[in-house]
Coordinates of C-alpha atoms (C1' of nucleotides) in Angstrom, one line a residue:
Chain A
M1 CA 59.2 69.4 116.8
S2 CA 61.9 67.1 114.9
K3 CA 65.2 67.0 114.9
K4 CA 66.9 69.3 112.5
V5 CA 67.7 68.0 109.5
R6 CA 71.5 67.3 108.9
V7 CA 73.0 65.7 105.4
R8 CA 76.7 65.1 104.6
F9 CA 78.8 64.5 101.3
A10 CA 81.6 62.4 102.5
P11 CA 84.5 62.5 99.4
S12 CA 87.7 60.8 99.8
P13 CA 90.3 62.6 98.5
T14 CA 91.7 60.5 95.8
G15 CA 91.3 62.6 92.9
G16 CA 88.5 64.2 91.0
L17 CA 85.3 65.6 91.6
H18 CA 82.9 63.7 88.9
L19 CA 79.5 64.6 87.9
G20 CA 78.0 61.4 90.1
G21 CA 79.8 63.1 93.2
V22 CA 78.7 66.8 92.4
R23 CA 75.0 65.4 91.8
T24 CA 75.5 63.4 95.3
V25 CA 76.6 66.8 97.1
L26 CA 73.5 69.0 95.0
Y27 CA 70.5 66.6 96.3
N28 CA 71.9 66.7 99.9
Y29 CA 72.3 70.4 99.9
L30 CA 68.7 70.9 98.1
F31 CA 67.1 68.4 100.8
A32 CA 69.3 70.4 103.5
K33 CA 68.4 73.9 102.2
K34 CA 64.9 72.8 101.6
H35 CA 64.2 71.3 105.1
G36 CA 66.3 74.7 106.6
G37 CA 68.8 71.9 107.9
D38 CA 72.8 71.7 107.6
F39 CA 75.1 70.6 104.6
I40 CA 78.1 69.0 106.1
V41 CA 80.9 67.7 104.2
R42 CA 83.2 65.1 105.8
I43 CA 86.6 64.0 104.3
E44 CA 87.2 60.0 104.3
D45 CA 90.3 59.8 104.4
T46 CA 91.2 56.7 105.9
D47 CA 93.2 55.0 103.4
Q48 CA 96.5 57.1 103.2
S49 CA 97.7 54.7 101.1
R50 CA 95.5 56.6 98.6
Y51 CA 95.9 60.0 99.4
V52 CA 96.7 62.3 96.8
S53 CA 97.7 65.8 97.2
G54 CA 95.7 69.0 96.4
A55 CA 92.6 67.0 96.4
E56 CA 90.6 68.0 99.4
E57 CA 91.5 71.5 98.6
Y58 CA 90.2 71.2 95.1
I59 CA 86.6 69.4 96.0
F60 CA 86.1 72.8 98.0
D61 CA 87.1 74.7 95.0
C62 CA 84.3 73.0 93.0
L63 CA 81.7 73.5 95.9
R64 CA 82.5 76.7 95.8
W65 CA 82.4 77.3 91.7
C66 CA 79.1 75.2 92.3
G67 CA 77.4 77.5 94.7
L68 CA 76.9 74.3 96.6
E69 CA 78.5 76.0 100.2
P70 CA 78.7 73.1 102.9
D71 CA 77.8 74.9 106.8
E72 CA 80.0 72.7 108.4
S73 CA 83.0 71.4 107.2
V74 CA 87.1 71.1 107.4
Q75 CA 87.5 75.3 105.9
H76 CA 84.1 76.2 107.4
G77 CA 84.8 74.5 110.7
G78 CA 81.3 73.6 112.9
A79 CA 80.6 72.4 116.5
F80 CA 80.9 68.5 115.0
G81 CA 84.8 68.3 114.1
P82 CA 87.2 67.2 113.5
Y83 CA 85.4 67.1 109.7
R84 CA 88.7 64.8 108.8
Q85 CA 88.2 61.2 109.2
S86 CA 92.2 60.9 109.6
E87 CA 91.8 63.5 112.5
R88 CA 89.8 61.2 114.4
K89 CA 91.6 58.3 114.2
P90 CA 91.3 57.8 118.6
L91 CA 87.6 57.7 118.5
Y92 CA 86.7 54.8 116.1
R93 CA 88.7 51.7 118.4
K94 CA 86.5 52.1 121.3
Y95 CA 83.0 51.4 119.4
A96 CA 84.8 48.8 117.4
E97 CA 85.7 47.0 121.0
Q98 CA 82.5 47.9 122.3
L99 CA 81.1 45.7 119.4
I100 CA 83.7 42.9 120.3
A101 CA 82.3 42.9 123.7
A102 CA 78.8 42.2 123.0
G103 CA 80.1 39.3 120.6
H104 CA 79.0 41.3 116.9
A105 CA 82.8 41.5 116.0
Y106 CA 86.2 39.8 116.3
Y107 CA 90.1 40.1 116.2
A108 CA 91.8 38.4 112.8
F109 CA 95.1 37.5 112.5
D110 CA 94.9 36.4 109.1
T111 CA 97.6 37.8 106.8
T112 CA 97.0 39.3 103.4
A113 CA 99.1 36.1 102.1
E114 CA 96.7 33.7 104.0
L115 CA 93.3 35.5 103.0
E116 CA 94.9 35.2 98.9
E117 CA 95.8 31.8 99.6
M118 CA 91.9 31.2 101.1
R119 CA 90.9 33.0 98.4
E120 CA 92.8 30.7 95.7
K121 CA 91.9 27.5 97.7
F122 CA 88.3 28.3 97.9
K123 CA 87.4 29.8 94.7
S124 CA 85.4 27.8 92.3
T125 CA 83.0 28.1 89.6
E126 CA 80.3 28.3 91.5
N127 CA 82.2 30.8 93.8
P128 CA 84.9 32.7 91.8
S129 CA 85.0 35.3 94.9
P130 CA 84.6 33.3 98.8
Q131 CA 83.9 35.4 101.3
Y132 CA 85.0 36.4 104.7
D133 CA 82.1 34.4 106.0
H134 CA 80.1 32.8 108.6
H135 CA 81.1 29.5 106.1
L136 CA 84.9 30.0 106.4
R137 CA 85.8 32.5 109.5
M138 CA 85.9 29.3 111.3
K139 CA 88.9 27.8 109.3
M140 CA 90.8 31.4 109.6
R141 CA 93.1 32.8 112.3
N142 CA 90.8 34.8 114.7
S143 CA 89.5 35.2 118.0
L144 CA 86.6 32.9 117.2
T145 CA 88.9 30.2 116.5
L146 CA 91.5 30.9 119.0
S147 CA 91.3 30.8 122.6
A148 CA 91.1 33.4 124.5
D149 CA 95.2 32.9 126.2
E150 CA 96.1 32.5 122.6
T151 CA 94.6 35.9 121.1
N152 CA 95.6 37.8 124.5
S153 CA 99.1 36.7 123.7
L154 CA 98.6 37.6 120.1
L155 CA 97.2 41.2 121.2
A156 CA 99.6 41.4 123.9
S157 CA 102.8 41.1 121.4
N158 CA 101.3 43.2 119.1
T159 CA 100.7 41.2 116.6
P160 CA 98.9 43.1 113.2
N161 CA 95.4 42.0 113.5
V162 CA 91.9 43.6 112.4
I163 CA 88.5 43.8 113.8
R164 CA 85.7 42.4 111.5
I165 CA 81.8 42.6 111.8
K166 CA 80.5 39.2 113.0
M167 CA 77.5 38.7 110.9
P168 CA 74.4 36.8 111.8
V169 CA 73.3 34.1 109.8
G170 CA 69.9 33.5 108.6
K171 CA 68.5 37.0 109.8
T172 CA 66.6 39.3 107.5
V173 CA 67.9 43.0 107.4
S174 CA 65.3 45.6 106.1
F175 CA 65.0 49.6 105.8
Q176 CA 62.9 51.8 104.0
D177 CA 65.1 53.5 101.4
M178 CA 63.3 57.8 100.5
I179 CA 63.5 56.1 96.7
R180 CA 63.2 52.7 96.2
G181 CA 61.0 51.8 99.3
E182 CA 61.6 49.0 101.3
V183 CA 65.0 46.7 100.6
S184 CA 66.3 43.8 102.4
F185 CA 68.9 41.3 102.8
D186 CA 70.1 37.7 103.6
T187 CA 72.6 38.5 106.5
S188 CA 73.8 34.9 105.8
L189 CA 74.8 36.1 102.3
V190 CA 77.3 39.3 103.6
D191 CA 80.6 38.6 104.2
D192 CA 82.4 39.9 107.8
K193 CA 83.3 43.3 106.5
V194 CA 86.7 44.8 108.5
L195 CA 85.9 47.6 110.6
L196 CA 89.0 48.8 112.0
K197 CA 92.2 48.3 109.9
A198 CA 95.7 47.1 110.8
D199 CA 96.9 50.4 111.2
G200 CA 94.0 51.5 113.5
M201 CA 91.8 53.4 110.9
P202 CA 88.4 52.6 110.6
T203 CA 87.0 51.5 107.3
Y204 CA 84.0 53.1 105.7
H205 CA 81.5 50.8 107.5
L206 CA 82.6 51.6 110.8
A207 CA 83.3 55.6 110.4
V208 CA 80.4 56.3 108.2
V209 CA 77.9 55.0 111.2
V210 CA 80.2 56.2 113.8
D211 CA 80.7 59.8 112.6
D212 CA 76.7 59.9 111.5
Y213 CA 75.5 59.3 114.7
L214 CA 78.6 61.8 116.2
M215 CA 77.6 64.1 113.6
K216 CA 73.9 63.7 114.3
I217 CA 73.3 63.4 110.8
T218 CA 69.2 62.9 110.1
H219 CA 69.5 61.8 106.9
A220 CA 72.2 59.8 104.8
F221 CA 72.5 59.9 100.8
R222 CA 74.8 58.0 99.1
G223 CA 75.0 56.5 95.6
E224 CA 73.7 53.3 94.8
E225 CA 76.7 51.5 94.1
W226 CA 76.5 51.4 98.4
L227 CA 73.4 49.5 98.3
P228 CA 74.8 46.1 98.9
S229 CA 76.8 47.2 102.0
A230 CA 73.7 48.6 103.6
P231 CA 73.1 45.4 106.1
V232 CA 76.5 46.3 107.6
H233 CA 75.8 49.3 108.2
L234 CA 72.3 48.6 109.5
L235 CA 73.7 45.8 111.8
L236 CA 76.4 48.8 112.9
W237 CA 73.5 51.5 113.8
Q238 CA 71.6 48.3 115.5
Y239 CA 74.2 47.3 117.8
L240 CA 75.8 50.5 118.6
F241 CA 73.3 52.7 118.7
G242 CA 70.2 51.7 118.1
W243 CA 67.2 51.9 115.3
E244 CA 66.0 55.0 116.5
E245 CA 69.0 56.8 116.2
M246 CA 69.6 56.1 112.7
P247 CA 69.2 58.1 109.9
Q248 CA 66.5 57.8 107.4
W249 CA 69.1 56.3 104.0
A250 CA 68.3 57.5 100.4
H251 CA 70.2 55.6 97.5
F252 CA 70.8 57.8 94.2
P253 CA 70.8 56.2 90.8
L254 CA 73.7 56.1 89.4
I255 CA 75.2 58.2 86.4
L256 CA 76.3 56.2 83.6
G257 CA 78.4 56.5 80.3
P258 CA 77.9 54.4 76.9
H259 CA 79.1 51.3 78.7
G260 CA 78.5 51.3 82.1
K261 CA 78.9 53.7 85.8
L262 CA 80.0 56.9 83.9
S263 CA 84.1 57.1 84.2
K264 CA 86.7 59.5 83.2
R265 CA 88.0 57.3 80.5
D266 CA 84.2 58.2 78.6
G267 CA 85.2 61.5 79.1
A268 CA 88.3 61.4 77.3
K269 CA 86.9 59.0 74.9
Y270 CA 83.8 60.4 73.8
G271 CA 85.2 63.8 74.3
F272 CA 82.8 65.4 77.3
P273 CA 84.4 66.6 80.6
V274 CA 83.4 64.1 83.5
F275 CA 85.1 66.9 86.4
A276 CA 83.3 70.0 87.6
M277 CA 86.7 71.4 87.1
N278 CA 89.8 70.5 85.2
W279 CA 91.7 68.1 87.1
Q280 CA 95.6 67.3 87.0
D281 CA 96.6 64.0 88.7
P282 CA 100.2 65.3 90.7
K283 CA 101.4 61.9 90.0
T284 CA 101.0 61.6 86.3
G285 CA 100.5 65.1 85.6
E286 CA 97.7 64.1 83.2
T287 CA 95.0 66.7 83.0
T288 CA 91.2 65.4 82.9
A289 CA 88.6 68.6 81.5
G290 CA 85.7 69.9 83.7
F291 CA 83.0 71.7 83.0
R292 CA 84.0 74.6 84.1
E293 CA 86.9 74.6 81.6
K294 CA 85.0 73.6 79.0
G295 CA 83.0 76.8 79.5
F296 CA 79.8 75.4 81.5
L297 CA 77.8 78.4 83.4
P298 CA 77.6 77.2 87.4
A299 CA 73.5 77.6 87.2
A300 CA 73.8 75.3 84.2
F301 CA 75.8 72.6 85.6
I302 CA 73.6 72.3 88.7
N303 CA 70.8 72.8 87.0
L304 CA 71.4 69.9 84.3
L305 CA 72.4 67.9 86.8
A306 CA 69.7 68.7 88.8
L307 CA 67.5 66.7 86.7
L308 CA 69.3 63.9 86.1
G309 CA 67.6 61.9 87.5
W310 CA 64.8 64.0 89.0
N311 CA 61.6 66.2 87.8
D312 CA 59.0 68.2 89.8
G313 CA 56.7 66.3 88.0
S314 CA 55.9 69.3 85.6
E315 CA 57.3 69.7 82.3
K316 CA 59.8 72.7 83.8
E317 CA 63.5 72.1 83.0
I318 CA 65.1 75.0 83.8
F319 CA 65.7 75.5 87.4
S320 CA 67.5 78.1 88.9
K321 CA 68.8 77.2 92.6
E322 CA 66.4 78.8 94.4
E323 CA 63.9 77.1 92.1
L324 CA 65.4 73.7 92.8
I325 CA 65.7 73.8 96.7
A326 CA 62.2 75.3 96.4
S327 CA 60.7 72.2 94.2
F328 CA 63.2 69.6 95.3
D329 CA 61.6 66.1 96.5
M330 CA 63.4 63.1 97.1
A331 CA 60.5 60.9 96.4
R332 CA 60.5 61.7 93.2
V333 CA 64.1 61.2 92.5
H334 CA 64.3 58.5 90.0
S335 CA 65.3 55.1 90.7
G336 CA 66.8 53.7 87.2
G337 CA 70.1 55.0 86.4
A338 CA 71.3 57.6 84.0
K339 CA 72.9 57.9 81.1
F340 CA 74.6 60.9 80.8
D341 CA 73.9 63.1 77.5
Y342 CA 76.3 66.0 76.5
E343 CA 74.3 67.4 73.9
K344 CA 71.3 67.4 76.4
A345 CA 73.9 69.1 78.8
K346 CA 74.8 72.1 76.1
W347 CA 71.8 72.7 75.3
F348 CA 71.5 73.3 79.2
N349 CA 74.6 75.5 79.2
H350 CA 72.9 77.4 76.2
E351 CA 69.9 78.6 77.8
W352 CA 71.6 79.7 80.6
I353 CA 74.0 82.0 78.3
K354 CA 70.7 83.1 76.4
L355 CA 69.1 83.4 80.2
T356 CA 71.7 85.7 81.9
S357 CA 72.3 89.4 80.9
A358 CA 75.6 90.3 79.2
S359 CA 76.2 92.4 81.9
K360 CA 76.8 89.0 84.4
L361 CA 78.2 87.5 81.7
V362 CA 81.1 90.2 81.7
P363 CA 83.4 89.1 84.0
L364 CA 83.1 85.4 83.0
V365 CA 84.0 86.4 79.2
S366 CA 86.6 88.8 79.9
H367 CA 88.1 86.0 81.9
T368 CA 88.0 83.7 79.1
F369 CA 89.6 86.3 76.4
E370 CA 92.1 86.6 79.0
M371 CA 93.2 82.7 79.1
A372 CA 93.3 82.9 75.5
N373 CA 95.6 85.7 75.8
L374 CA 93.0 88.3 74.5
P375 CA 93.3 90.6 77.1
I376 CA 90.4 93.1 77.0
T377 CA 90.6 96.0 77.7
N378 CA 86.9 98.0 76.7
V379 CA 84.4 96.4 78.6
V380 CA 81.7 98.7 77.6
L381 CA 82.4 97.4 74.1
L382 CA 82.6 93.8 75.5
E383 CA 79.3 94.4 76.9
Q384 CA 77.4 95.1 74.0
V385 CA 79.5 92.8 72.3
I386 CA 78.0 89.7 74.3
A387 CA 74.7 91.3 73.9
I388 CA 74.4 90.5 70.5
V389 CA 76.5 87.3 70.1
K390 CA 75.7 85.0 72.7
D391 CA 72.2 83.9 71.4
R392 CA 74.7 81.8 69.6
C393 CA 77.0 80.6 72.1
T394 CA 76.8 77.0 73.7
V395 CA 79.6 77.5 75.4
V396 CA 81.3 80.1 77.0
T397 CA 84.7 79.5 75.1
D398 CA 82.2 80.0 71.6
F399 CA 82.4 83.9 72.9
I400 CA 86.0 83.8 71.5
E401 CA 85.5 82.9 68.1
Q402 CA 82.0 84.7 68.1
G403 CA 83.3 87.8 69.4
S404 CA 87.1 87.9 69.5
F405 CA 87.0 90.0 65.7
F406 CA 85.1 93.1 67.3
F407 CA 88.7 93.2 69.3
N408 CA 91.3 92.2 66.5
R409 CA 91.3 92.6 63.0
P410 CA 90.5 89.5 61.0
T411 CA 94.0 88.1 59.9
Q412 CA 92.3 86.2 57.2
I413 CA 89.8 87.1 55.1
D414 CA 88.3 84.4 53.2
T415 CA 88.5 86.2 50.1
A416 CA 87.9 83.1 48.3
S417 CA 83.8 83.4 49.0
I418 CA 84.0 86.8 47.3
L419 CA 86.0 86.8 44.4
P420 CA 83.8 84.2 42.3
K421 CA 80.8 86.7 42.3
W422 CA 82.7 89.8 41.9
N423 CA 82.3 92.5 39.5
T424 CA 83.1 96.2 37.9
E425 CA 79.4 97.0 40.0
K426 CA 80.0 95.6 43.3
S427 CA 83.9 97.5 43.1
T428 CA 82.3 100.4 42.7
F429 CA 79.5 100.0 45.1
F430 CA 81.9 99.3 47.9
D431 CA 83.6 102.8 46.9
Q432 CA 80.4 104.4 47.4
L433 CA 79.7 103.0 50.7
I434 CA 82.8 103.7 51.9
H435 CA 82.4 107.2 50.8
Y436 CA 78.9 107.4 52.0
Y437 CA 79.7 105.5 55.4
Q438 CA 82.3 108.4 56.2
Q439 CA 79.2 110.7 55.9
A440 CA 77.1 108.6 58.2
N441 CA 75.6 110.2 61.3
P442 CA 74.5 109.0 63.1
W443 CA 76.0 106.2 63.0
T444 CA 73.6 103.7 64.1
T445 CA 72.3 100.2 63.1
G446 CA 69.7 102.0 61.5
E447 CA 71.3 104.4 59.4
L448 CA 74.2 102.0 58.2
E449 CA 71.4 99.8 56.6
K450 CA 69.6 102.3 55.4
I451 CA 72.5 103.9 53.8
C452 CA 73.6 100.7 52.3
K453 CA 70.6 99.3 50.9
D454 CA 69.4 102.3 49.4
L455 CA 72.5 102.8 47.6
A456 CA 72.3 99.3 46.2
L457 CA 69.0 100.4 44.7
T458 CA 70.3 103.4 42.8
H459 CA 73.0 100.8 41.7
Q460 CA 70.4 98.4 40.2
L461 CA 72.2 95.4 42.8
K462 CA 70.7 92.8 44.8
T463 CA 71.1 93.7 49.0
G464 CA 71.4 89.8 49.2
E465 CA 74.3 90.3 47.2
L466 CA 76.4 92.5 48.9
L467 CA 75.5 91.9 52.4
L468 CA 77.9 88.2 52.5
P469 CA 81.1 90.2 51.1
L470 CA 80.4 93.0 53.5
R471 CA 80.1 90.6 55.9
I472 CA 83.4 88.8 55.2
M473 CA 85.2 92.0 54.9
L474 CA 84.3 93.1 58.4
V475 CA 84.5 90.3 59.9
G476 CA 86.6 88.0 58.0
G477 CA 83.9 85.0 57.2
K478 CA 80.9 84.3 57.2
F479 CA 79.3 84.1 60.9
G480 CA 78.7 86.6 63.3
P481 CA 75.3 88.6 63.6
G482 CA 73.6 91.3 61.9
V483 CA 76.2 93.3 59.7
F484 CA 75.2 96.5 60.0
D485 CA 75.2 95.5 63.9
I486 CA 78.8 94.7 63.8
A487 CA 79.9 97.5 61.8
C488 CA 77.9 100.0 64.4
L489 CA 79.6 98.1 67.4
L490 CA 83.1 98.4 65.3
G491 CA 82.8 102.7 64.9
K492 CA 83.0 104.5 61.8
E493 CA 86.9 104.4 61.9
E494 CA 87.6 100.8 62.0
T495 CA 84.5 99.8 59.7
L496 CA 86.2 102.2 56.9
E497 CA 89.4 100.9 57.7
R498 CA 88.7 97.4 57.4
L499 CA 86.7 98.1 54.2
T500 CA 89.3 99.6 52.5
Q501 CA 91.8 97.3 53.7
A502 CA 89.7 94.1 52.3
K503 CA 88.9 96.0 49.2
R504 CA 92.6 96.0 48.4
L505 CA 92.8 92.7 49.4
I506 CA 90.2 91.8 47.1
L507 CA 91.3 93.8 44.0
Q508 CA 94.3 92.2 44.1
G509 CA 93.0 88.8 43.8
A510 CA 90.2 89.8 41.4
Chain B
rG1 C1' 78.9 32.6 89.7
rG2 C1' 75.9 34.8 94.8
rC3 C1' 73.4 39.2 96.3
rC4 C1' 71.1 43.7 95.2
rC5 C1' 68.8 47.7 92.3
rG6 C1' 67.0 48.6 88.3
rU7 C1' 63.8 48.3 82.8
rU8 C1' 58.4 53.9 78.3
rC9 C1' 61.5 57.5 72.0
rG10 C1' 68.8 56.8 70.2
rU11 C1' 69.1 59.9 75.4
rC12 C1' 66.5 63.2 80.1
rU13 C1' 62.0 61.6 81.3
rA14 C1' 55.7 62.7 82.6
rA15 C1' 51.7 59.5 82.9
rG16 C1' 51.2 56.7 90.7
rG17 C1' 44.4 51.0 86.9
rG18 C1' 40.9 53.9 81.8
rC19 C1' 45.0 56.3 76.7
rU20 C1' 45.3 60.0 70.4
rA21 C1' 51.3 57.1 75.9
rG22 C1' 52.7 64.0 76.6
rG23 C1' 57.3 67.1 76.9
rA24 C1' 62.8 68.0 76.5
rC25 C1' 67.4 66.3 73.7
rA26 C1' 69.2 65.1 69.2
rC27 C1' 67.5 64.2 64.2
rC28 C1' 64.3 65.8 59.8
rA29 C1' 61.2 69.0 56.6
rC30 C1' 59.5 73.7 56.3
rC31 C1' 58.6 79.2 58.1
rC32 C1' 61.5 83.4 59.8
rU33 C1' 66.7 85.4 58.3
rU34 C1' 68.9 86.8 51.2
rU35 C1' 75.6 84.3 57.0
rC36 C1' 75.0 81.7 61.6
rA37 C1' 72.0 81.1 65.2
rC38 C1' 67.7 82.8 67.5
rG39 C1' 62.5 81.6 67.1
rG40 C1' 58.0 79.5 65.5
rU41 C1' 55.3 75.0 62.9
rG42 C1' 55.3 70.1 61.8
rG43 C1' 57.3 64.9 61.3
rU44 C1' 60.0 60.1 62.4
rG45 C1' 60.1 57.8 67.4
rA46 C1' 59.1 54.2 73.0
rU47 C1' 55.6 51.5 77.6
rA48 C1' 61.9 44.5 77.1
rC49 C1' 59.4 39.5 76.7
rG50 C1' 55.6 35.7 79.2
rG51 C1' 51.9 34.7 82.1
rG52 C1' 48.5 36.4 85.7
rU53 C1' 44.9 40.5 88.9
rU54 C1' 41.2 43.2 86.4
rC55 C1' 35.1 44.9 83.3
rG56 C1' 39.9 48.2 82.3
rA57 C1' 47.5 47.8 83.0
rA58 C1' 53.1 51.5 81.3
rU59 C1' 50.8 51.5 86.0
rC60 C1' 49.6 45.7 90.6
rC61 C1' 51.7 40.4 91.1
rC62 C1' 55.2 36.3 89.5
rG63 C1' 58.3 34.3 85.6
rU64 C1' 62.0 35.0 82.3
rA65 C1' 65.6 38.1 79.4
rC66 C1' 68.0 42.6 79.5
rG67 C1' 71.2 46.5 81.9
rG68 C1' 73.7 48.2 86.4
rG69 C1' 76.1 47.9 90.6
rC70 C1' 78.6 45.2 94.4
rU71 C1' 81.5 40.8 96.0
rA72 C1' 89.6 44.1 99.6
rC73 C1' 92.6 46.2 105.3
rC74 C1' 89.4 51.2 98.7
rA75 C1' 85.7 54.1 99.6

RNA sequence: GGCCCGUUCGUCUAAGGGCUAGGACACCACCCUUUCACGGUGGUGAUACGGGUUCGAAUCCCGUACGGGCUACCA
């Protein structure tokens, strides 16, 4: 029996959670649930200079909205805590020192200024960004170039220092990526990454390996941007815990914007959301739009993300979360980056709105109306309205344009579209229509249609020419579902009231 | 610059040696509907290029080009 599957999503709480992040969560979640495993969220907050208040809370709110609840996390508890790296700080040093003892790492005392100086000094056209690597480490101030006494006295006097990994020269490290197959690197070309910072906090490189080990992570999934630092992690695993303990890796393709890696900048520029939910930067006060507020359904959001880089091999595109869990397969995740297409994203949402029953949509739509300062008291009517307009709503906010006239009389009547073809015949027709509608019984779509069409016949008028004015009188403009459906839902009193008022308005204009 | 990853319609993708290169979004046309949608039918549109391997290549190999990522005491 193999080990229980344990995967983790490890965000740093520095701002909004974007598409790529959510998709990483999703693939982790799907993989875990598919294999009966656990999904862990670990907060990687080792860089206190980038701390953003509220970001951590926000991330969990996003996951909750998406329906991707962790099994273990800061908020959910678990046996492998703490789940915030800043709270695990005392854990890391011993591993770094263990590496030094084994000759795989060393102390470095170079100041920021000295590092900058080095980069300036060795910068050239052929090498625009010099690395702290085996070529240069012997020219720097570290425990490799200093005598043991010098090193010890520097340490004893609390001279600021970091611990760097000593990358071996001329070795090839490789691993099997679940998506890409074998990937290999020449260790000579990788720099001596900092493992433990001067403030005693680990960098990502050390922390990810130590915590994945301590938290018994079996599969480590992350974005492709991490691939270049994989050799560091591989070596760390080998030195600290052994290859056998190492999780299986998969690096997801990037989600691209029109130019490169999708950024919130792209969203602002091209008018589509990039974050899961609205995010307001506490420092600048700037708000970045989220899918939730744009009117996306969580089910649609997850669905469209899942299909951005994965498919089940069939032509099926609409998947519920349960279906995704059942059919997800890491090996079928694409290796190439995917450009985000907002039009297709909207299509997914439209499909999900059509698929979701009116009753299930009531709370969401009701809340949307509330947000727009159009509170709804008649939920029975709301459900009926949703039922007849949802096919023409792409995002939830569309319900406002498509449905608000049921609850509030239109303030504007597009008489301009009626007047050019208005005449006395039509005028008397509508007078009589109002009269017959007064006596209509039952007040049903079918009955209303029959009355109208019969009357048109006796007046020798074409129904087509009457339906548009009728619609405009009821809704204010040229939109909405079937006119008789509208009249039916509006009810007799309201319908007659609108007709009478609109009629008066038309006569004034005529 | 170096390293790594990638490359099928505009976009997301299917086809893991045999083909009329399939589907979806978007777009266009028609039908339905005498609002707009929904729905239906059809259409435009792709294997980056050059070499191999093979009876046969989108599929395997090499090179080139292009795209992307990384190159911090950030993740």
